[in-house]
XYZ file of C-alpha atoms in Angstrom:
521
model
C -11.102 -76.513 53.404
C -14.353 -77.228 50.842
C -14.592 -80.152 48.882
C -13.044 -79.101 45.605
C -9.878 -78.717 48.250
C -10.491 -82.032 49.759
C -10.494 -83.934 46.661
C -7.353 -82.244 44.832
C -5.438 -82.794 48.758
C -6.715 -86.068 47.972
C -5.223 -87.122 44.681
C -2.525 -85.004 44.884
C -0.947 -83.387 48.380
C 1.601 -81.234 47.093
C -1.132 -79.302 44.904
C -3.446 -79.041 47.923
C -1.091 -77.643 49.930
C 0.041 -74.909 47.059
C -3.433 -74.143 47.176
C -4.128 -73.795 50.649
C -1.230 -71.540 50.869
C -2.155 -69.186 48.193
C -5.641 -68.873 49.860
C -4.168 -68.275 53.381
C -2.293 -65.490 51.314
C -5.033 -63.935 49.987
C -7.350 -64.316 53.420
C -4.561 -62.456 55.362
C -4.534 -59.523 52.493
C -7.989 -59.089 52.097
C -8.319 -59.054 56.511
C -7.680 -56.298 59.319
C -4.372 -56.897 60.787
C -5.800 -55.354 64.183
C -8.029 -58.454 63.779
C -6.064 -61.404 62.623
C -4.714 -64.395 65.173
C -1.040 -64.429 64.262
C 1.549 -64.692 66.195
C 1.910 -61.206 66.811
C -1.695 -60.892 68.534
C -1.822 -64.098 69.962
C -2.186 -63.321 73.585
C -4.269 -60.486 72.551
C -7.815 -62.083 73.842
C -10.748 -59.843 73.622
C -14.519 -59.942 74.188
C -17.436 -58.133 73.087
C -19.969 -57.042 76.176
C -21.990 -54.583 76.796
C -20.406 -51.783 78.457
C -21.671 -52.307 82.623
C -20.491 -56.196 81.938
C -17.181 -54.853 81.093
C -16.626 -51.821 83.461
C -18.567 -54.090 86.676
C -15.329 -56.686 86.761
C -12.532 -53.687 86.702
C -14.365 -50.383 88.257
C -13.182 -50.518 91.961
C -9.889 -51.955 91.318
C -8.917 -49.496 88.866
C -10.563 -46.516 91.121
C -8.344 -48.163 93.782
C -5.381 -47.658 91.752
C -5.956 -44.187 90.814
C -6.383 -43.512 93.892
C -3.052 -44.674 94.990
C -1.159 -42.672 92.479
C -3.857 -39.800 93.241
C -1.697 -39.556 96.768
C 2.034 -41.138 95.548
C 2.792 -39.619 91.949
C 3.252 -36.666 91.256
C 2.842 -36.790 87.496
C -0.629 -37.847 88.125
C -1.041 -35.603 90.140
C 0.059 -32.800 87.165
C -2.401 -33.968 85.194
C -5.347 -33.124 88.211
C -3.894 -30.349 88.784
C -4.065 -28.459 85.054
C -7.603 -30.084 84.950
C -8.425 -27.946 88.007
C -6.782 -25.238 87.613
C -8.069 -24.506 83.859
C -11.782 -26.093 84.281
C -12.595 -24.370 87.567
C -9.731 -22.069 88.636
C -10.852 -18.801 90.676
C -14.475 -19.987 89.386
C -17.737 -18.572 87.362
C -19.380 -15.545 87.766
C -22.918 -15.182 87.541
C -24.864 -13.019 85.352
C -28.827 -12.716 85.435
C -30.557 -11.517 82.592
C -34.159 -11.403 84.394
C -36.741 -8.882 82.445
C -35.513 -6.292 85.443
C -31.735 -4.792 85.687
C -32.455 -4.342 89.630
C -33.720 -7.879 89.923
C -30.557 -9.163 88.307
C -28.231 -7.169 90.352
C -30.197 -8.424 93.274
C -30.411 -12.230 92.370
C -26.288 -11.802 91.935
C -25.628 -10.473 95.281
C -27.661 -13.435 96.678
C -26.028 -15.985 94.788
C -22.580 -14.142 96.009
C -23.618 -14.513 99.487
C -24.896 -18.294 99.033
C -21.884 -19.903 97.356
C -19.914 -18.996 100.538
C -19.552 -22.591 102.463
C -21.727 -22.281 105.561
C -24.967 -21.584 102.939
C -24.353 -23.650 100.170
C -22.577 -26.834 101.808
C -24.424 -28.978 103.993
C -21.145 -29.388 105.922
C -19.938 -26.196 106.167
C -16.680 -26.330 105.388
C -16.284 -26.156 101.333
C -17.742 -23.054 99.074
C -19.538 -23.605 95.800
C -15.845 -23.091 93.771
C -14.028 -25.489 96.461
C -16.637 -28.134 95.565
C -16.534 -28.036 91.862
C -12.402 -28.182 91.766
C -13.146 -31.216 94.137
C -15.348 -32.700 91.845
C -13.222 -32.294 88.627
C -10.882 -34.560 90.027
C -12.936 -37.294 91.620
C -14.134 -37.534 88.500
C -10.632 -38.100 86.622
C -9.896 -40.196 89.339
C -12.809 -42.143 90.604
C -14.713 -41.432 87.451
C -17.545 -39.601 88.659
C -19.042 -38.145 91.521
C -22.649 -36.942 93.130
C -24.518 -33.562 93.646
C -27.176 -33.908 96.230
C -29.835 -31.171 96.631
C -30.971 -30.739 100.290
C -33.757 -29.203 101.407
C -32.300 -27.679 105.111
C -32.732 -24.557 107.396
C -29.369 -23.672 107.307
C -28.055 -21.298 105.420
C -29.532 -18.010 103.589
C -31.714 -19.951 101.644
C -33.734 -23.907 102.331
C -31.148 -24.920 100.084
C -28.130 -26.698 100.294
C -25.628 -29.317 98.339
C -24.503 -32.517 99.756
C -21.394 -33.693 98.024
C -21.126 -37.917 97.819
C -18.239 -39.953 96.276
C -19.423 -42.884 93.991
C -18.811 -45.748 96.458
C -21.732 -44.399 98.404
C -23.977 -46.215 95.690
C -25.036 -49.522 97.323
C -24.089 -52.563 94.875
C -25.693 -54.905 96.694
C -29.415 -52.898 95.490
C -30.008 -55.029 92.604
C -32.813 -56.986 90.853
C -36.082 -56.224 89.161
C -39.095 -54.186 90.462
C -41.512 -54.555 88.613
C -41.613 -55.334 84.319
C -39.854 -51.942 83.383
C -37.934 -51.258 86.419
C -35.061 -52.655 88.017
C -31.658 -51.724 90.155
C -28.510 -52.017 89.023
C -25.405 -50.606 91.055
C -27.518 -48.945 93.328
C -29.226 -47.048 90.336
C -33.111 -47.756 89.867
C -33.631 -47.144 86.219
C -36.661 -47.458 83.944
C -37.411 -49.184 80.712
C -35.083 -46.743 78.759
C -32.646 -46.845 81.286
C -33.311 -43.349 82.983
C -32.220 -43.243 86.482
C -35.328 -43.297 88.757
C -33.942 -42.991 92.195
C -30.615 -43.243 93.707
C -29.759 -45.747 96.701
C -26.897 -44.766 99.062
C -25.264 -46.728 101.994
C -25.778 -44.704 105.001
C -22.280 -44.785 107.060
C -21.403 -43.547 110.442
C -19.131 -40.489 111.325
C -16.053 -43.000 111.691
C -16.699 -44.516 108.322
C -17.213 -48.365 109.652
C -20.647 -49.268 110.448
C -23.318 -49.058 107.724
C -27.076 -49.218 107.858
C -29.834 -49.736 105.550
C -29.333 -47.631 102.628
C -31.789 -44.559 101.815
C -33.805 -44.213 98.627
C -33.352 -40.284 96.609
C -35.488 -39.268 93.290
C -33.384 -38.329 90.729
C -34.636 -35.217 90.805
C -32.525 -34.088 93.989
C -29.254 -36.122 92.557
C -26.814 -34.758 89.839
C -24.826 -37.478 88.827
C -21.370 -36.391 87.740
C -19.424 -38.520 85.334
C -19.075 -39.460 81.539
C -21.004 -41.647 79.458
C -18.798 -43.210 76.417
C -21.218 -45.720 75.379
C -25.043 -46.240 75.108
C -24.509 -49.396 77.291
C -22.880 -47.399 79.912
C -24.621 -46.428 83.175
C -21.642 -46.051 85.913
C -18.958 -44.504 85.597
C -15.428 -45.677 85.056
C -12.085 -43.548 86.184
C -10.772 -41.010 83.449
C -7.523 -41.995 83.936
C -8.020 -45.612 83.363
C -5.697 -45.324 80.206
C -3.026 -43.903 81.962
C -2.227 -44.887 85.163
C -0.573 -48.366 84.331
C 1.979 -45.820 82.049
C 2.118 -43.770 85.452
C 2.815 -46.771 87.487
C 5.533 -47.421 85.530
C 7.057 -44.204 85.215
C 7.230 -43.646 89.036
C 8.742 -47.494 89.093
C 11.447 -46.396 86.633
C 12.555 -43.179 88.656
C 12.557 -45.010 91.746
C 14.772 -47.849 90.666
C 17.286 -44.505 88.846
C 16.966 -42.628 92.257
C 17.994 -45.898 94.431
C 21.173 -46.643 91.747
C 22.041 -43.340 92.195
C 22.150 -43.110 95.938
C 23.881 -46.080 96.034
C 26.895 -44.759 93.350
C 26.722 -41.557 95.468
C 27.745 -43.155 98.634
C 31.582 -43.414 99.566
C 32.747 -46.894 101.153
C 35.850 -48.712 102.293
C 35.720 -52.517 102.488
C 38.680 -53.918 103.865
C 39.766 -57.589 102.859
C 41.471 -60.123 104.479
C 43.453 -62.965 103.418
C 43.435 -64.891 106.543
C 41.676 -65.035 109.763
C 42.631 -62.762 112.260
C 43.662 -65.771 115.117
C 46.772 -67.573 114.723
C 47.145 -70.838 112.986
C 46.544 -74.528 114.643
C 43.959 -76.071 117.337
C 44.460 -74.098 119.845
C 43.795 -70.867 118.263
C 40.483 -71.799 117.952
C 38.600 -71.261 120.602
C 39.953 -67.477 119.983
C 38.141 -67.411 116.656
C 35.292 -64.801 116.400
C 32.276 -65.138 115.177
C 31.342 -65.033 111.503
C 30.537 -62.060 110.002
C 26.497 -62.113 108.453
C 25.733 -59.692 105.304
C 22.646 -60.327 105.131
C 19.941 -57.751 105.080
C 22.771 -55.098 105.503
C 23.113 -51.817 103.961
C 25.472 -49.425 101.755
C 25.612 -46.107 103.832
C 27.867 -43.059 103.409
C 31.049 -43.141 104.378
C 30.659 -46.768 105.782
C 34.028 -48.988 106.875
C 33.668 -52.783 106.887
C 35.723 -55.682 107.071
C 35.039 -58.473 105.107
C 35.672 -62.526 105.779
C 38.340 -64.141 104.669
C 38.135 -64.785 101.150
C 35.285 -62.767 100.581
C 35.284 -60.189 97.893
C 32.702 -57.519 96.544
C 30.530 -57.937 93.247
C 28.752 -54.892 92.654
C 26.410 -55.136 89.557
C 26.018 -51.664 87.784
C 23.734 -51.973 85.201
C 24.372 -48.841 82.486
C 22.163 -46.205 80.762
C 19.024 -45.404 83.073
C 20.693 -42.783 84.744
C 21.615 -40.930 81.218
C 18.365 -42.061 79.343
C 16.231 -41.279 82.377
C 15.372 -37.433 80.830
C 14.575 -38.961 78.064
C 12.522 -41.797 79.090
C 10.505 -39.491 81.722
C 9.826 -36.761 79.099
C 8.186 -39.525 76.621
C 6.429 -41.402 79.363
C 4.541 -37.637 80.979
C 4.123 -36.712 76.792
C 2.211 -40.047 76.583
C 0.262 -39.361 79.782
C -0.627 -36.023 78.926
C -1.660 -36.710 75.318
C -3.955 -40.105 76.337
C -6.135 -37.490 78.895
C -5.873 -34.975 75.579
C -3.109 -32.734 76.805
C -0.311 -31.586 76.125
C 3.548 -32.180 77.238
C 3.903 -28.798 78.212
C 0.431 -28.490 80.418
C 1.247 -31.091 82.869
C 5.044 -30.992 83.302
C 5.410 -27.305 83.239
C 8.305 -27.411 81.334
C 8.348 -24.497 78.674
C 12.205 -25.293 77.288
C 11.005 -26.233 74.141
C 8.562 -23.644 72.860
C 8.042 -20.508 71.361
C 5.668 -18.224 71.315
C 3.611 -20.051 68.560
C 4.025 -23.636 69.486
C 3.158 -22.216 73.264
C -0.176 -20.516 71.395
C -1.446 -23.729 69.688
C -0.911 -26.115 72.138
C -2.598 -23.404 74.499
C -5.414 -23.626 71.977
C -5.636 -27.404 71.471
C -5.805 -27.880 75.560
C -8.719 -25.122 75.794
C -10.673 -28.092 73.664
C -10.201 -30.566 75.949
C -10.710 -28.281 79.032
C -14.104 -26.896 76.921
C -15.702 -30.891 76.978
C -15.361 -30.717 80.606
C -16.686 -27.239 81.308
C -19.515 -27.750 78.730
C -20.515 -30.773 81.805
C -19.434 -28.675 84.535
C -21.865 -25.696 83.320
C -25.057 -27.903 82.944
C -24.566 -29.017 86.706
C -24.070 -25.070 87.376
C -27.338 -24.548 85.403
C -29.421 -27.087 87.528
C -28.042 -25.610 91.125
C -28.687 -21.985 90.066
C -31.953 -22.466 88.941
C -32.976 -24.532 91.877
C -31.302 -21.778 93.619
C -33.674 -18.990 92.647
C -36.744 -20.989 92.552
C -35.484 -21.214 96.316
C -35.486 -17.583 97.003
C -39.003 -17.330 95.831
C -40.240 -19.589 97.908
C -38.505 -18.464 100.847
C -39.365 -14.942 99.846
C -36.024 -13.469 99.605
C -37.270 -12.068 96.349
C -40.367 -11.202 95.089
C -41.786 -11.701 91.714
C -45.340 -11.724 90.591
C -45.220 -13.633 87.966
C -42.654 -15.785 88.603
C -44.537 -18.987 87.697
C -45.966 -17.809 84.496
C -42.567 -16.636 83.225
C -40.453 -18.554 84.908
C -38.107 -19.083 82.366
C -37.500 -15.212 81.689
C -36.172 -15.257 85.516
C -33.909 -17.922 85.229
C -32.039 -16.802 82.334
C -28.678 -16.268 83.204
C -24.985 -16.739 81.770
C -21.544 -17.995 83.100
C -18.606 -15.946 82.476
C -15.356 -17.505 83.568
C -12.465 -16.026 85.526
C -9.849 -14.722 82.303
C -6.167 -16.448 81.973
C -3.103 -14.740 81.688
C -2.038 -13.804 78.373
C 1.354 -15.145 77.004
C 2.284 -12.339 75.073
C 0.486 -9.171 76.463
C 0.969 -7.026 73.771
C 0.453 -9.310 71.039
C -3.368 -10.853 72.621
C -4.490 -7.034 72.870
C -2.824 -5.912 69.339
C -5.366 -9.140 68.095
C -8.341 -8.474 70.281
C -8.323 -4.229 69.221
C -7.859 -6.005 65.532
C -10.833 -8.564 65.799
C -13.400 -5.467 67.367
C -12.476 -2.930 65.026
C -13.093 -5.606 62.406
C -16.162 -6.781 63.694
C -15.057 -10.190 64.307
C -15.689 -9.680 67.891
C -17.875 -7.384 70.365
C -16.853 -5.164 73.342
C -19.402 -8.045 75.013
C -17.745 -10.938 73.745
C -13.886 -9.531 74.660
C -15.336 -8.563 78.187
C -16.982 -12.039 78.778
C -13.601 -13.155 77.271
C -11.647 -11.313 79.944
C -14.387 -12.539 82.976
C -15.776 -9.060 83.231
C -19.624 -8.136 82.615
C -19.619 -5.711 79.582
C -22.103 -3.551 81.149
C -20.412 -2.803 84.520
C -17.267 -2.424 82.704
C -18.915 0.355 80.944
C -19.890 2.046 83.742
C -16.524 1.565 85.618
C -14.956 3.430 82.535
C -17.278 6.311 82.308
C -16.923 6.572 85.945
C -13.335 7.079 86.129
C -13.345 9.101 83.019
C -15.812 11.407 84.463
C -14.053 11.564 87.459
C -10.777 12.428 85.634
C -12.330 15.268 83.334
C -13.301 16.619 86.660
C -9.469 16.848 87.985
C -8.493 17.826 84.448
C -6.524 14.683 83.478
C -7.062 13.350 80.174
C -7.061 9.573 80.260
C -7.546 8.886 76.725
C -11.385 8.275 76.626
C -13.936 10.449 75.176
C -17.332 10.649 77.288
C -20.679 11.274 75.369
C -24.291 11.853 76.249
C -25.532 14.723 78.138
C -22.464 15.131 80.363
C -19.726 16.181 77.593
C -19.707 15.948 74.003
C -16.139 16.753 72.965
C -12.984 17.632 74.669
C -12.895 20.937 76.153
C -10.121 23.488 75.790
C -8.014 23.879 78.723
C -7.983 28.124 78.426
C -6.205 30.852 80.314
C -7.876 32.761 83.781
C -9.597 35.291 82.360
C -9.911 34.107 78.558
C -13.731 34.247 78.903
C -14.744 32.334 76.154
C -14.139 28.583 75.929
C -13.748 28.845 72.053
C -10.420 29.973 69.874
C -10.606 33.177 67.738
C -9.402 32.749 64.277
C -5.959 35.235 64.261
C -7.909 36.593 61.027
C -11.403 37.868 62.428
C -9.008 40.060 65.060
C -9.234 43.719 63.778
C -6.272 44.570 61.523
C -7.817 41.408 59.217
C -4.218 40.218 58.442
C -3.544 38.072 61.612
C -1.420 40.138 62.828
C -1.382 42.171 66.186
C -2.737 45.527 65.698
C -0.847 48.630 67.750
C -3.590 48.714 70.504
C -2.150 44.959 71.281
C 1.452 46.053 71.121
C 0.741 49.079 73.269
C -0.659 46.219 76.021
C 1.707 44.065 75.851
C 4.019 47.006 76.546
């Protein structure tokens, strides 16, 4: 209230109280209701930090959580699994594109043989695909996750990848280290907070004792997770939005399925109007002993008598049973749409699409599933090229020049595994459509399909080559040197592999002449 406000309240209440109204009025108009202090939002208290002050107070509790529904619910657990299924699945395949088409071939058998777990896994046990799907989902559910280059003797290669989960990171490694450098979370970082080095608690096989953690550059660490803010330098679970809706979904069926059980089971309860002794003092040393209920059960087909005077009060509350569809189908919608998926990706259930509804939803999800591959590609990047600078050292291949064009010999491209196709004949009517067109390339519908265009190629002249040897005709024409058109299939004896025109036969009409007759006779 200003002066002019104080002085009219003053001399006159009732006209400093209109006025204060109309002003409220106009204040609340001209305002964000996401913003205002009414009664609606009051216990809606928020604060403004940077984004470490605000993800430091909830980060292990909430990757605690996740993780408990990670091994009790299975609708989180739909939502991990079409995140690894469609981001990783059967995996990428490598293709060089090195100055030399033998080098190439070469690099990619080596990389084929080093993804397999005892080369590319310091522990043995997990290949280069079995790691990635592994770290797609720590990442939903712990929120990120490390890659660790190590320099070993194992293996084909001196190079392997240690896999370490996020609670590794030593929390107690904090402070400054000198003016421009300083720890946070385990993470040394520089003026422009760039991670320097890594610190990681070093525990024992059994998981118990700890020692003093160990110092690793950057340079050997891929850190795994997502950065949502310029503030932010941990990482924070992907599900965080989602798991108190998943929490109370699996409450919700659990309380249904126990009401259920209960109305399912058949029981007799017999009551009695008196005791079961006779009447007066000396029936009473004969009287039994008191029946207890408590902490007993409702069991199938159960047969108990009750006390004297006792009765049974069930309380059967109505509707979750009935509304429990319902209810479910909203709540795994609501899950699936806050990770940026759809109903029909995580619950499987197909009962309300068609073929077009199926295509774009399809479409929408290969957006989400893109963001992640996009980050799951760049860590690919890093361990392949690390990989080949590797097998020149080690001498597995050789390459003059490898250090004055090194970036020729690491070029290289992903192409991932293909996906069923919904409609078969519908996906190939499009793709013939789109190539004819020149929307799209044989190269781009092979890389599409998780082929490599130019060993497709060959595979088709190859069998079509081989097939024009056993005289079958399987639709393809072959070109070059080897056959230019199709050939004729002609009689034993014709001679010549071409037709004669009917007209250039003697007689010049087209028809047979006598000397033809008299063979054929």
């Amino acid at each position: 209230m200003n002066w002019l406000d104080s002085v009219i309240a003053f001399f006159s209440p009732e006209a400093g109280a209109r006025r204060a109204a109309w002003r409220n009025s106009l204040e609340e108009i001209r305002s964000y209701d996401a913003g205002s202090h009414s009664r609606l939002n009051a216990g809606w208290g928020v604060t403004n930090t940077s984004a470490e002050m605000t993800d430091r107070a909830s980060r292990e509790i909430v990757r605690a959580r996740a993780r408990d529904l990670e091994r009790n619910s299975d609708i989180m657990n739909s939502v991990l699994g079409a995140y690894r299924r469609n981001v990783i699945g059967h995996g990428y395949q490598l293709q060089a594109s090195t100055p030399r088409e033998n080098l190439s071939k070469e690099i990619e058998e080596l990389w084929k043989t080093w993804c397999k777990a005892r080369n590319c896994d310091v522990t043995g046990v997990q290949t280069l695909n079995q790691m990635l799907r592994m770290a797609v989902v720590r990442k939903k559910v712990d929120g990120g996750i490390l890659f660790v280059k190590r320099y070993t003797k194992e293996g084909i290669v001196p190079f392997q990848i240690q896999m370490i989960e996020v609670d590794e990171l030593d929390n107690m490694a904090s402070g400054a280290i000198s003016d421009n450098r300083r720890i946070v979370g385990g993470i040394e970082y520089s003026e422009y907070n760039k991670p320097i080095a890594y610190y990681i608690r070093q525990y024992s096989i059994d998981g118990f004792s700890i020692t003093d953690p160990v110092r690793i550059p950057a340079k050997d660490v891929i850190f795994y997770y997502e950065k949502k803010r310029p503030s932010q330098i941990r990482e924070m679970s992907d599900m965080s939005p989602t798991i108190t809706r998943i929490r109370d979904t699996n409450e919700f069926i659990t309380a249904v399925s126990v009401k259920e059980r209960v109305a399912a089971c058949l029981s007799v309860f017999i009551k009695k109007a008196l005791p079961v002794t006779g009447i007066g003092r000396s029936s009473s040393a004969d009287t039994g002993p008191k029946r207890d209920y408590d902490g007993k059960t409702l069991t199938p087909g159960m047969i108990k008598e009750l006390n004297a005077g006792d009765e049974v009060q069930v309380v059967n509350p109505t509707g979750q049973a009935t509304d429990a569809t319902a209810f479910t189908k909203l709540q795994q919608r609501l899950a699936g749409s806050g990770q940026g998926l759809s109903y029909e990706a995580t619950s499987r259930d197909m009962s309300e699409t068609n073929y077009a509804s199926a295509r774009q939803g399809a479409i929408e999800d290969e957006l989400t599933y893109g963001e992640e591959e996009e980050q799951i590609l760049s860590i690919l990047d890093e361990i392949y090229e690390t990989f080949v600078i590797s097998c020149v050292l080690a001498g597995k291949i050789t390459i003059a020049d490898f250090w004055e064009k090194k970036e020729k010999y690491l070029s290289h491209a992903w192409i991932k595994a293909p996906k069923k196709w919904i409609d078969p004949m519908k996906e190939s009517s499009a793709t013939k459509t789109a190539m004819n067109t020149g929307q799209k390339t044989f190269k781009q519908i092979a890389a599409e399909n998780g082929r490599d265009w130019r060993r497709q190629v060959d595979d088709m002249a190859e069998v079509l080559e081989y097939g024009r040897k056993k005289g079958i005709d399987l639709g393809g024409v072959i070109f070059g040197n080897k056959v230019e058109e199709k050939e004729e299939i002609q009689a034993p004896g014709s001679g010549s592999a071409e037709q004669t025109d009917p007209s250039e036969k003697p007689g010049g009409d087209g028809k047979p002449d006598a000397g033809d007759e008299q063979g054929k006779k």
